[in-house]
């Protein structure tokens, strides 16, 4: 077919052939990326904490109420919950702890006792934890996908929060305070990405449909 200068550029068969190649390459690249993403999803851990003071000043009590541990007076006792969450779609294996080194959470004040550990779902087993000075060492141990671990410790004083680790191929993020609304925010963000992908796929499918119709008209007149 001869194309004159007056013809629209999209009426050229060469244009549509090139467009088809570009769309095919883009679709193939997207499919490869999605396949690799599904086969190797990013692994991550979110570490956070929440503290509860066991003694609060009250005018009617004065200084008559005391808390002691093994006979020693605690001046500002607090219960601290340390949360580890694995929101990713893959387990974090024990081998991800480089040379068996634990993930360390530094609370800034000595940890007096490790009171317990819980996991959600309850069928999962929380990795072992041990206190050393102001640090809580967690692991090594398997952390299941989409699971949450909770460690309860007793301290005496105002805590800080810092996390150190040598985990392999695991992104670790931390927050000063456990935020129940964070999960809702992640769900909204994920839903936005999904809707964006659906919209992109819809545009590509529409373009391909228009391309097929145009090529069919070109071939069959």
Coordinates of N, CA and C in Angstrom, one line a residue:
X1 N 0.9 -1.2 0.0 CA 0.0 0.0 0.0 C 0.9 1.2 0.0
X2 N 0.6 2.2 -0.9 CA 1.4 3.4 -1.0 C 0.8 4.5 -0.1
X3 N 1.6 5.1 0.7 CA 1.2 6.1 1.7 C 1.7 7.5 1.2
X4 N 0.8 8.4 1.1 CA 1.1 9.7 0.7 C 1.3 10.6 1.9
X5 N 1.8 11.8 1.7 CA 2.1 12.7 2.8 C 0.8 13.1 3.5
X6 N -0.3 13.1 2.8 CA -1.6 13.5 3.4 C -2.2 12.4 4.3
X7 N -1.7 11.2 4.1 CA -2.2 10.1 5.0 C -1.8 10.3 6.4
X8 N -2.7 9.9 7.3 CA -2.3 9.9 8.8 C -1.3 8.9 9.0
X9 N -0.4 9.2 10.0 CA 0.8 8.2 10.2 C 0.3 6.9 10.7
X10 N -0.9 6.8 11.3 CA -1.4 5.6 11.8 C -2.0 4.7 10.8
X11 N -2.2 5.3 9.6 CA -2.7 4.5 8.5 C -1.7 3.6 7.8
X12 N -0.4 3.8 8.2 CA 0.7 3.0 7.6 C 0.7 1.6 8.2
X13 N 0.9 0.6 7.4 CA 1.0 -0.8 7.9 C 2.3 -0.9 8.7
X14 N 3.3 -0.2 8.3 CA 4.6 -0.3 9.0 C 4.5 0.2 10.5
X15 N 3.7 1.3 10.6 CA 3.4 1.8 12.0 C 2.8 0.8 12.9
X16 N 1.8 0.1 12.3 CA 1.1 -0.8 13.2 C 1.9 -2.1 13.4
X17 N 2.7 -2.4 12.5 CA 3.7 -3.5 12.7 C 4.6 -3.2 13.8
X18 N 5.2 -2.0 13.7 CA 6.1 -1.6 14.8 C 5.4 -1.5 16.1
X19 N 4.2 -1.0 16.1 CA 3.4 -0.9 17.4 C 3.2 -2.2 18.0
X20 N 2.9 -3.2 17.1 CA 2.6 -4.6 17.6 C 3.9 -5.1 18.2
X21 N 5.0 -4.9 17.6 CA 6.3 -5.4 18.2 C 6.6 -4.8 19.5
X22 N 6.3 -3.5 19.6 CA 6.6 -2.8 20.9 C 5.7 -3.3 22.0
X23 N 4.4 -3.5 21.7 CA 3.4 -4.0 22.7 C 3.8 -5.4 23.1
X24 N 4.2 -6.2 22.1 CA 4.5 -7.6 22.4 C 5.8 -7.6 23.3
X25 N 6.7 -6.8 23.0 CA 7.9 -6.7 23.9 C 7.6 -6.3 25.3
X26 N 6.7 -5.2 25.4 CA 6.3 -4.7 26.7 C 5.5 -5.8 27.5
X27 N 4.6 -6.5 26.8 CA 3.8 -7.5 27.5 C 4.7 -8.6 27.9
X28 N 5.7 -9.0 27.0 CA 6.6 -10.1 27.4 C 7.5 -9.7 28.6
X29 N 8.0 -8.5 28.6 CA 8.8 -8.0 29.7 C 8.0 -8.0 31.0
X30 N 6.7 -7.5 30.9 CA 5.9 -7.5 32.1 C 5.6 -8.8 32.6
X31 N 5.4 -9.8 31.7 CA 5.1 -11.2 32.1 C 6.3 -11.8 32.8
X32 N 7.5 -11.5 32.2 CA 8.8 -12.0 32.8 C 9.0 -11.4 34.2
X33 N 8.7 -10.1 34.3 CA 8.9 -9.4 35.6 C 8.0 -10.0 36.7
X34 N 6.7 -10.2 36.2 CA 5.7 -10.7 37.2 C 6.1 -12.2 37.6
X35 N 6.6 -13.0 36.7 CA 7.0 -14.3 37.0 C 8.2 -14.3 38.0
X36 N 9.2 -13.5 37.7 CA 10.3 -13.4 38.6 C 9.9 -12.9 40.0
X37 N 9.0 -11.9 40.0 CA 8.5 -11.3 41.3 C 7.8 -12.4 42.1
X38 N 7.0 -13.2 41.4 CA 6.2 -14.3 42.1 C 7.2 -15.4 42.6
X39 N 8.2 -15.7 41.8 CA 9.1 -16.7 42.2 C 10.1 -16.3 43.3
X40 N 10.4 -14.9 43.4 CA 11.3 -14.4 44.3 C 10.8 -13.2 45.0
X41 N 9.7 -13.3 45.8 CA 9.1 -12.1 46.4 C 10.1 -11.6 47.5
X42 N 10.0 -10.3 47.7 CA 10.9 -9.7 48.7 C 10.5 -10.1 50.1
X43 N 11.5 -10.4 50.9 CA 11.3 -10.8 52.3 C 11.6 -9.6 53.2
X44 N 10.8 -9.5 54.2 CA 10.9 -8.3 55.0 C 10.4 -8.6 56.5
X45 N 11.0 -7.9 57.4 CA 10.5 -7.9 58.8 C 10.3 -6.5 59.3
X46 N 9.2 -6.3 59.9 CA 8.9 -5.1 60.6 C 9.0 -5.3 62.1
X47 N 9.9 -4.5 62.7 CA 10.1 -4.6 64.2 C 9.6 -3.3 64.9
X48 N 8.8 -3.5 65.9 CA 8.3 -2.4 66.7 C 8.1 -2.8 68.1
X49 N 7.7 -1.8 69.0 CA 7.6 -2.1 70.4 C 6.4 -1.3 71.0
X50 N 6.0 -1.7 72.1 CA 4.9 -1.0 72.9 C 5.2 -1.2 74.4
X51 N 5.2 -0.2 75.1 CA 5.5 -0.3 76.6 C 4.3 0.1 77.4
X52 N 4.3 -0.5 78.6 CA 3.2 -0.3 79.6 C 3.9 0.0 80.9
X53 N 3.6 1.2 81.5 CA 4.2 1.5 82.8 C 3.3 0.8 83.9
X54 N 4.0 0.1 84.9 CA 3.3 -0.6 85.9 C 3.0 0.3 87.1
X55 N 3.7 1.4 87.3 CA 3.4 2.3 88.4 C 3.1 3.7 87.8
X56 N 2.1 4.3 88.3 CA 1.8 5.7 87.9 C 1.5 6.5 89.2
X57 N 1.9 7.8 89.2 CA 1.7 8.6 90.3 C 0.2 8.9 90.6
X58 N -0.2 8.8 91.8 CA -1.6 9.0 92.2 C -1.6 9.6 93.6
X59 N -2.3 10.7 93.7 CA -2.3 11.5 95.0 C -2.7 10.6 96.2
X60 N -3.7 9.8 96.0 CA -4.2 9.0 97.1 C -3.3 7.9 97.6
X61 N -2.4 7.4 96.7 CA -1.5 6.4 97.0 C -0.2 6.9 97.6
X62 N 0.2 8.1 97.2 CA 1.5 8.6 97.7 C 2.6 7.7 97.3
X63 N 3.5 7.3 98.2 CA 4.6 6.4 98.0 C 4.5 5.1 98.7
X64 N 3.2 4.7 98.9 CA 3.0 3.5 99.7 C 3.0 2.2 98.8
X65 N 2.9 2.4 97.5 CA 2.9 1.2 96.6 C 4.3 1.0 96.0
X66 N 4.7 -0.2 96.1 CA 6.1 -0.6 95.6 C 6.0 -1.9 94.8
X67 N 6.9 -2.0 93.9 CA 7.1 -3.2 93.1 C 8.5 -3.7 93.3
X68 N 8.7 -4.9 93.7 CA 10.0 -5.4 93.9 C 10.2 -6.7 93.0
X69 N 11.5 -6.9 92.7 CA 11.8 -8.1 91.9 C 13.0 -8.8 92.7
X70 N 12.8 -10.0 93.2 CA 13.8 -10.7 94.0 C 14.3 -9.8 95.1
X71 N 13.3 -9.1 95.7 CA 13.7 -8.3 96.8 C 14.2 -6.9 96.5
X72 N 14.5 -6.7 95.2 CA 15.1 -5.4 94.8 C 13.9 -4.4 94.4
X73 N 14.0 -3.2 94.9 CA 12.9 -2.2 94.5 C 13.1 -1.7 93.1
X74 N 12.0 -1.8 92.4 CA 11.9 -1.2 91.0 C 11.3 0.2 91.0
X75 N 12.0 1.1 90.5 CA 11.6 2.5 90.6 C 10.6 2.9 89.5
X76 N 10.8 2.3 88.3 CA 10.0 2.7 87.2 C 9.8 1.4 86.3
X77 N 9.1 0.4 86.9 CA 9.0 -0.9 86.1 C 8.1 -0.7 84.9
X78 N 8.4 -1.4 83.8 CA 7.6 -1.4 82.6 C 7.6 -2.7 81.9
X79 N 6.5 -3.0 81.3 CA 6.4 -4.2 80.5 C 6.6 -3.7 79.0
X80 N 7.5 -4.3 78.3 CA 7.7 -4.0 76.9 C 7.4 -5.2 76.0
X81 N 6.5 -4.9 75.0 CA 6.2 -5.9 74.0 C 7.0 -5.6 72.8
X82 N 7.8 -6.5 72.3 CA 8.6 -6.4 71.1 C 7.9 -7.2 70.0
X83 N 7.6 -6.5 68.9 CA 6.8 -7.2 67.8 C 7.8 -7.4 66.6
X84 N 7.7 -8.6 66.0 CA 8.3 -8.9 64.8 C 7.2 -9.4 63.8
X85 N 7.1 -8.8 62.7 CA 6.1 -9.2 61.7 C 6.7 -9.5 60.4
X86 N 6.4 -10.6 59.8 CA 6.8 -10.9 58.4 C 5.6 -10.8 57.5
X87 N 5.5 -9.7 56.8 CA 4.3 -9.5 55.9 C 4.5 -10.1 54.6
X88 N 5.7 -10.6 54.3 CA 5.9 -11.1 52.9 C 5.3 -12.5 52.7
X89 N 5.4 -12.9 51.4 CA 4.7 -14.2 51.0 C 5.7 -15.4 51.1
X90 N 6.8 -15.2 51.7 CA 7.8 -16.3 51.9 C 8.2 -16.4 53.4
X91 N 8.5 -17.6 53.8 CA 9.1 -17.7 55.2 C 10.5 -17.2 55.2
X92 N 10.9 -16.8 56.3 CA 12.3 -16.4 56.6 C 13.0 -17.6 57.3
X93 N 13.9 -18.3 56.6 CA 14.4 -19.5 57.2 C 15.5 -19.2 58.2
X94 N 15.8 -20.2 59.0 CA 16.9 -20.0 60.0 C 18.2 -19.7 59.3
X95 N 18.4 -20.2 58.1 CA 19.7 -19.9 57.4 C 19.9 -18.4 57.0
X96 N 18.8 -17.6 57.1 CA 18.9 -16.2 56.8 C 19.6 -15.4 57.9
X97 N 19.8 -16.0 59.1 CA 20.6 -15.4 60.2 C 22.0 -15.7 59.9
X98 N 22.8 -14.8 59.4 CA 24.2 -15.0 59.0 C 25.0 -15.5 60.2
X99 N 25.6 -16.6 60.0 CA 26.5 -17.3 61.0 C 25.7 -17.5 62.4
X100 N 24.4 -17.6 62.2 CA 23.6 -17.9 63.4 C 23.4 -16.7 64.4
X101 N 23.8 -15.5 63.9 CA 23.7 -14.3 64.8 C 22.3 -13.9 64.9
X102 N 21.8 -13.6 66.1 CA 20.4 -13.2 66.3 C 20.1 -11.8 65.9
X103 N 18.9 -11.5 65.6 CA 18.4 -10.1 65.5 C 18.4 -9.5 66.8
X104 N 19.0 -8.3 67.0 CA 19.1 -7.7 68.3 C 18.3 -6.4 68.4
X105 N 17.5 -6.4 69.5 CA 16.7 -5.2 69.8 C 17.2 -4.6 71.0
X106 N 17.7 -3.3 70.9 CA 18.3 -2.6 72.1 C 17.3 -1.7 72.7
X107 N 17.0 -1.9 73.9 CA 16.0 -1.1 74.6 C 16.6 0.1 75.4
X108 N 17.9 0.1 75.5 CA 18.5 1.2 76.2 C 18.7 1.1 77.7
X109 N 17.9 0.2 78.3 CA 18.0 0.0 79.8 C 18.0 -1.6 79.9
X110 N 18.6 -2.0 81.0 CA 18.8 -3.5 81.2 C 17.4 -4.2 81.2
X111 N 17.4 -5.4 80.5 CA 16.2 -6.2 80.5 C 16.3 -7.1 81.7
X112 N 15.3 -7.1 82.6 CA 15.4 -7.9 83.9 C 14.9 -9.3 83.6
X113 N 13.9 -9.5 82.8 CA 13.4 -10.8 82.6 C 12.7 -10.9 81.2
X114 N 12.8 -12.0 80.5 CA 12.1 -12.3 79.3 C 10.9 -13.1 79.8
X115 N 9.7 -12.6 79.8 CA 8.5 -13.2 80.4 C 7.8 -14.1 79.5
X116 N 7.9 -14.0 78.2 CA 7.2 -15.0 77.4 C 7.3 -14.6 75.9
X117 N 6.8 -15.5 75.1 CA 6.8 -15.2 73.6 C 5.5 -15.8 73.1
X118 N 4.9 -15.1 72.1 CA 3.7 -15.6 71.4 C 3.9 -15.5 69.9
X119 N 3.1 -16.3 69.2 CA 3.1 -16.2 67.7 C 1.7 -16.2 67.2
X120 N 1.6 -15.5 66.1 CA 0.3 -15.5 65.4 C 0.5 -15.7 63.9
X121 N 0.0 -16.8 63.3 CA -0.9 -17.8 63.9 C -0.3 -18.6 65.0
X122 N -1.1 -19.2 65.9 CA -0.6 -19.9 67.0 C 0.1 -21.2 66.7
X123 N -0.1 -21.7 65.4 CA 0.5 -23.0 65.0 C 2.0 -22.8 64.8
X124 N 2.4 -21.5 64.6 CA 3.8 -21.2 64.4 C 4.6 -21.2 65.7
X125 N 5.9 -21.5 65.7 CA 6.7 -21.5 66.9 C 7.6 -20.3 66.8
X126 N 7.6 -19.5 67.9 CA 8.5 -18.3 67.9 C 9.9 -18.7 68.1
X127 N 10.8 -18.1 67.4 CA 12.3 -18.4 67.6 C 12.7 -18.0 69.0
X128 N 13.7 -18.7 69.5 CA 14.1 -18.4 70.9 C 14.6 -17.0 71.1
X129 N 14.5 -16.5 72.3 CA 15.0 -15.1 72.6 C 15.7 -15.2 73.9
X130 N 16.7 -14.3 74.1 CA 17.5 -14.2 75.3 C 17.9 -12.8 75.5
X131 N 18.0 -12.4 76.8 CA 18.4 -11.0 77.1 C 19.9 -11.0 77.4
X132 N 20.5 -9.9 77.0 CA 21.9 -9.7 77.4 C 22.1 -8.2 77.6
X133 N 22.1 -7.8 78.9 CA 22.1 -6.4 79.2 C 20.9 -5.7 78.7
X134 N 21.0 -4.7 77.8 CA 19.8 -4.0 77.3 C 19.3 -4.5 76.0
X135 N 19.9 -5.6 75.6 CA 19.6 -6.2 74.3 C 18.7 -7.4 74.4
X136 N 17.8 -7.6 73.5 CA 17.0 -8.8 73.4 C 17.4 -9.4 72.1
X137 N 18.1 -10.6 72.2 CA 18.5 -11.3 71.0 C 17.4 -12.3 70.5
X138 N 17.0 -12.2 69.3 CA 15.9 -13.1 68.8 C 16.4 -13.9 67.7
X139 N 16.3 -15.3 67.8 CA 16.7 -16.2 66.7 C 18.1 -16.7 67.0
X140 N 18.6 -17.5 66.1 CA 18.0 -17.8 64.8 C 16.8 -18.7 64.9
X141 N 16.0 -18.7 63.9 CA 14.8 -19.5 63.8 C 13.9 -19.1 62.7
X142 N 13.0 -20.0 62.3 CA 12.2 -19.8 61.2 C 11.1 -18.8 61.6
X143 N 10.8 -17.8 60.7 CA 9.7 -16.8 60.9 C 8.8 -17.0 59.7
X144 N 7.6 -17.5 60.0 CA 6.7 -17.9 58.9 C 6.1 -16.7 58.2
X145 N 5.7 -16.9 56.9 CA 5.1 -15.9 56.1 C 3.9 -15.3 56.8
X146 N 3.7 -14.0 56.7 CA 2.5 -13.3 57.2 C 2.2 -13.7 58.7
X147 N 3.3 -13.8 59.4 CA 3.2 -14.1 60.9 C 3.6 -13.0 61.7
X148 N 3.2 -12.9 63.0 CA 3.7 -11.9 63.9 C 4.2 -12.6 65.2
X149 N 5.3 -12.2 65.7 CA 5.9 -12.7 66.9 C 5.8 -11.6 68.0
X150 N 5.5 -11.9 69.2 CA 5.5 -11.0 70.3 C 6.3 -11.5 71.4
X151 N 7.2 -10.7 71.9 CA 8.1 -11.0 73.0 C 7.8 -10.0 74.1
X152 N 7.6 -10.5 75.3 CA 7.3 -9.7 76.5 C 8.4 -9.7 77.5
X153 N 8.9 -8.5 77.8 CA 10.1 -8.4 78.7 C 9.8 -7.3 79.8
X154 N 10.5 -7.5 80.9 CA 10.4 -6.6 82.0 C 11.6 -5.7 82.1
X155 N 11.5 -4.4 82.2 CA 12.6 -3.5 82.4 C 12.3 -2.5 83.5
X156 N 13.3 -1.7 83.9 CA 13.1 -0.7 84.9 C 13.7 0.6 84.4
X157 N 12.9 1.4 83.9 CA 13.4 2.7 83.3 C 12.7 3.0 82.0
X158 N 13.1 4.2 81.4 CA 12.5 4.7 80.2 C 13.3 4.1 79.0
X159 N 12.6 3.3 78.2 CA 13.3 2.6 77.1 C 13.5 3.5 75.9
X160 N 14.6 3.1 75.1 CA 14.7 3.6 73.8 C 14.5 2.4 72.8
X161 N 14.8 2.6 71.6 CA 14.5 1.5 70.6 C 15.5 1.6 69.5
X162 N 16.2 0.5 69.3 CA 17.1 0.4 68.1 C 17.2 -1.1 67.7
X163 N 17.4 -1.4 66.5 CA 17.5 -2.8 66.0 C 18.7 -2.9 65.2
X164 N 19.4 -4.0 65.4 CA 20.6 -4.4 64.6 C 20.5 -5.8 64.2
X165 N 21.0 -6.1 63.0 CA 20.9 -7.5 62.5 C 21.9 -7.7 61.4
X166 N 22.1 -9.0 61.0 CA 22.9 -9.4 59.9 C 22.1 -10.4 59.0
X167 N 20.8 -10.2 58.9 CA 20.0 -11.1 58.1 C 20.4 -11.0 56.7
X168 N 20.3 -12.1 56.0 CA 20.7 -12.1 54.6 C 19.5 -12.0 53.7
X169 N 19.5 -11.0 52.8 CA 18.4 -10.8 51.8 C 17.1 -10.6 52.5
X170 N 17.1 -9.9 53.6 CA 15.8 -9.6 54.3 C 15.9 -8.1 54.7
X171 N 14.8 -7.4 54.3 CA 14.7 -5.9 54.6 C 14.1 -5.8 56.0
X172 N 14.8 -5.1 56.9 CA 14.3 -4.9 58.2 C 14.0 -3.4 58.4
X173 N 12.7 -3.2 58.8 CA 12.3 -1.8 59.2 C 11.9 -1.7 60.6
X174 N 12.0 -0.6 61.2 CA 11.7 -0.4 62.6 C 10.9 0.8 62.8
X175 N 10.1 0.8 64.0 CA 9.3 1.9 64.4 C 9.4 2.0 65.9
X176 N 9.3 3.3 66.4 CA 9.4 3.5 67.8 C 8.2 2.9 68.6
X177 N 7.0 2.8 67.9 CA 5.8 2.4 68.6 C 5.0 1.6 67.7
X178 N 4.5 0.5 68.2 CA 3.6 -0.4 67.4 C 2.4 0.4 67.0
X179 N 2.1 0.4 65.7 CA 0.9 1.1 65.2 C -0.1 0.1 64.6
X180 N -1.2 -0.1 65.2 CA -2.2 -1.0 64.6 C -2.7 -0.6 63.3
X181 N -2.7 0.8 63.0 CA -3.2 1.3 61.8 C -2.2 1.1 60.6
X182 N -1.0 0.6 60.9 CA 0.0 0.5 59.8 C -0.5 -0.6 58.9
X183 N -1.0 -1.7 59.4 CA -1.5 -2.8 58.6 C -2.6 -2.3 57.6
X184 N -3.5 -1.5 58.1 CA -4.5 -1.0 57.2 C -3.9 -0.1 56.1
X185 N -2.9 0.7 56.5 CA -2.2 1.5 55.5 C -1.5 0.6 54.4
X186 N -0.9 -0.5 54.8 CA -0.3 -1.3 53.8 C -1.3 -2.0 52.9
X187 N -2.5 -2.3 53.5 CA -3.6 -2.9 52.6 C -4.0 -1.9 51.6
X188 N -4.2 -0.7 52.0 CA -4.7 0.3 51.1 C -3.6 0.5 50.0
X189 N -2.4 0.6 50.4 CA -1.3 0.8 49.4 C -1.2 -0.4 48.4
X190 N -1.4 -1.6 48.9 CA -1.4 -2.8 48.1 C -2.5 -2.8 47.1
X191 N -3.7 -2.4 47.6 CA -4.9 -2.3 46.8 C -4.7 -1.3 45.7
X192 N -4.1 -0.2 46.0 CA -3.8 0.8 45.0 C -2.9 0.3 43.9
X193 N -1.9 -0.5 44.2 CA -1.0 -1.1 43.2 C -1.7 -2.1 42.4
X194 N -2.6 -2.9 43.0 CA -3.4 -3.9 42.2 C -4.3 -3.2 41.2
X195 N -5.0 -2.2 41.7 CA -5.9 -1.4 40.8 C -5.1 -0.8 39.6
X196 N -3.9 -0.3 40.0 CA -3.1 0.3 38.9 C -2.7 -0.7 37.9
X197 N -2.3 -1.9 38.3 CA -2.0 -3.0 37.4 C -3.2 -3.4 36.5
X198 N -4.3 -3.4 37.2 CA -5.5 -3.8 36.4 C -5.8 -2.7 35.3
X199 N -5.7 -1.5 35.7 CA -5.9 -0.4 34.7 C -4.9 -0.4 33.6
X200 N -3.6 -0.7 33.9 CA -2.6 -0.8 32.9 C -2.9 -2.0 31.9
X201 N -3.3 -3.1 32.5 CA -3.6 -4.3 31.7 C -4.8 -4.0 30.8
X202 N -5.8 -3.3 31.3 CA -7.0 -2.9 30.5 C -6.6 -2.0 29.3
X203 N -5.7 -1.1 29.6 CA -5.3 -0.2 28.5 C -4.6 -1.0 27.4
X204 N -3.7 -1.9 27.8 CA -2.9 -2.7 26.9 C -3.9 -3.6 26.1
X205 N -4.8 -4.2 26.8 CA -5.8 -5.1 26.1 C -6.6 -4.3 25.1
X206 N -7.0 -3.1 25.5 CA -7.8 -2.3 24.6 C -7.0 -1.9 23.3
X207 N -5.7 -1.6 23.5 CA -4.9 -1.2 22.4 C -4.6 -2.4 21.5
X208 N -4.4 -3.6 22.1 CA -4.2 -4.8 21.3 C -5.5 -5.1 20.5
X209 N -6.7 -4.9 21.1 CA -7.9 -5.2 20.4 C -8.1 -4.2 19.2
X210 N -7.8 -3.0 19.4 CA -7.8 -2.0 18.3 C -6.8 -2.3 17.2
X211 N -5.7 -2.8 17.6 CA -4.6 -3.2 16.7 C -5.1 -4.4 15.8
X212 N -5.7 -5.4 16.5 CA -6.2 -6.6 15.7 C -7.3 -6.1 14.7
X213 N -8.2 -5.3 15.2 CA -9.3 -4.8 14.3 C -8.7 -4.1 13.1
X214 N -7.7 -3.2 13.3 CA -7.1 -2.4 12.2 C -6.4 -3.3 11.3
X215 N -5.6 -4.4 11.8 CA -4.9 -5.3 10.9 C -5.9 -6.1 10.1
X216 N -7.0 -6.5 10.7 CA -8.0 -7.3 10.0 C -8.6 -6.5 8.9
X217 N -8.9 -5.2 9.1 CA -9.4 -4.4 8.1 C -8.4 -4.2 6.9
X218 N -7.1 -4.1 7.3 CA -6.1 -4.0 6.3 C -6.0 -5.2 5.4
X219 N -6.1 -6.4 6.1 CA -6.0 -7.6 5.3 C -7.2 -8.0 4.5
X220 N -8.4 -7.8 5.1 CA -9.6 -8.3 4.5 C -10.4 -7.1 3.8
X221 N -9.8 -6.0 3.8 CA -10.4 -4.9 3.1 C -11.6 -4.3 3.8

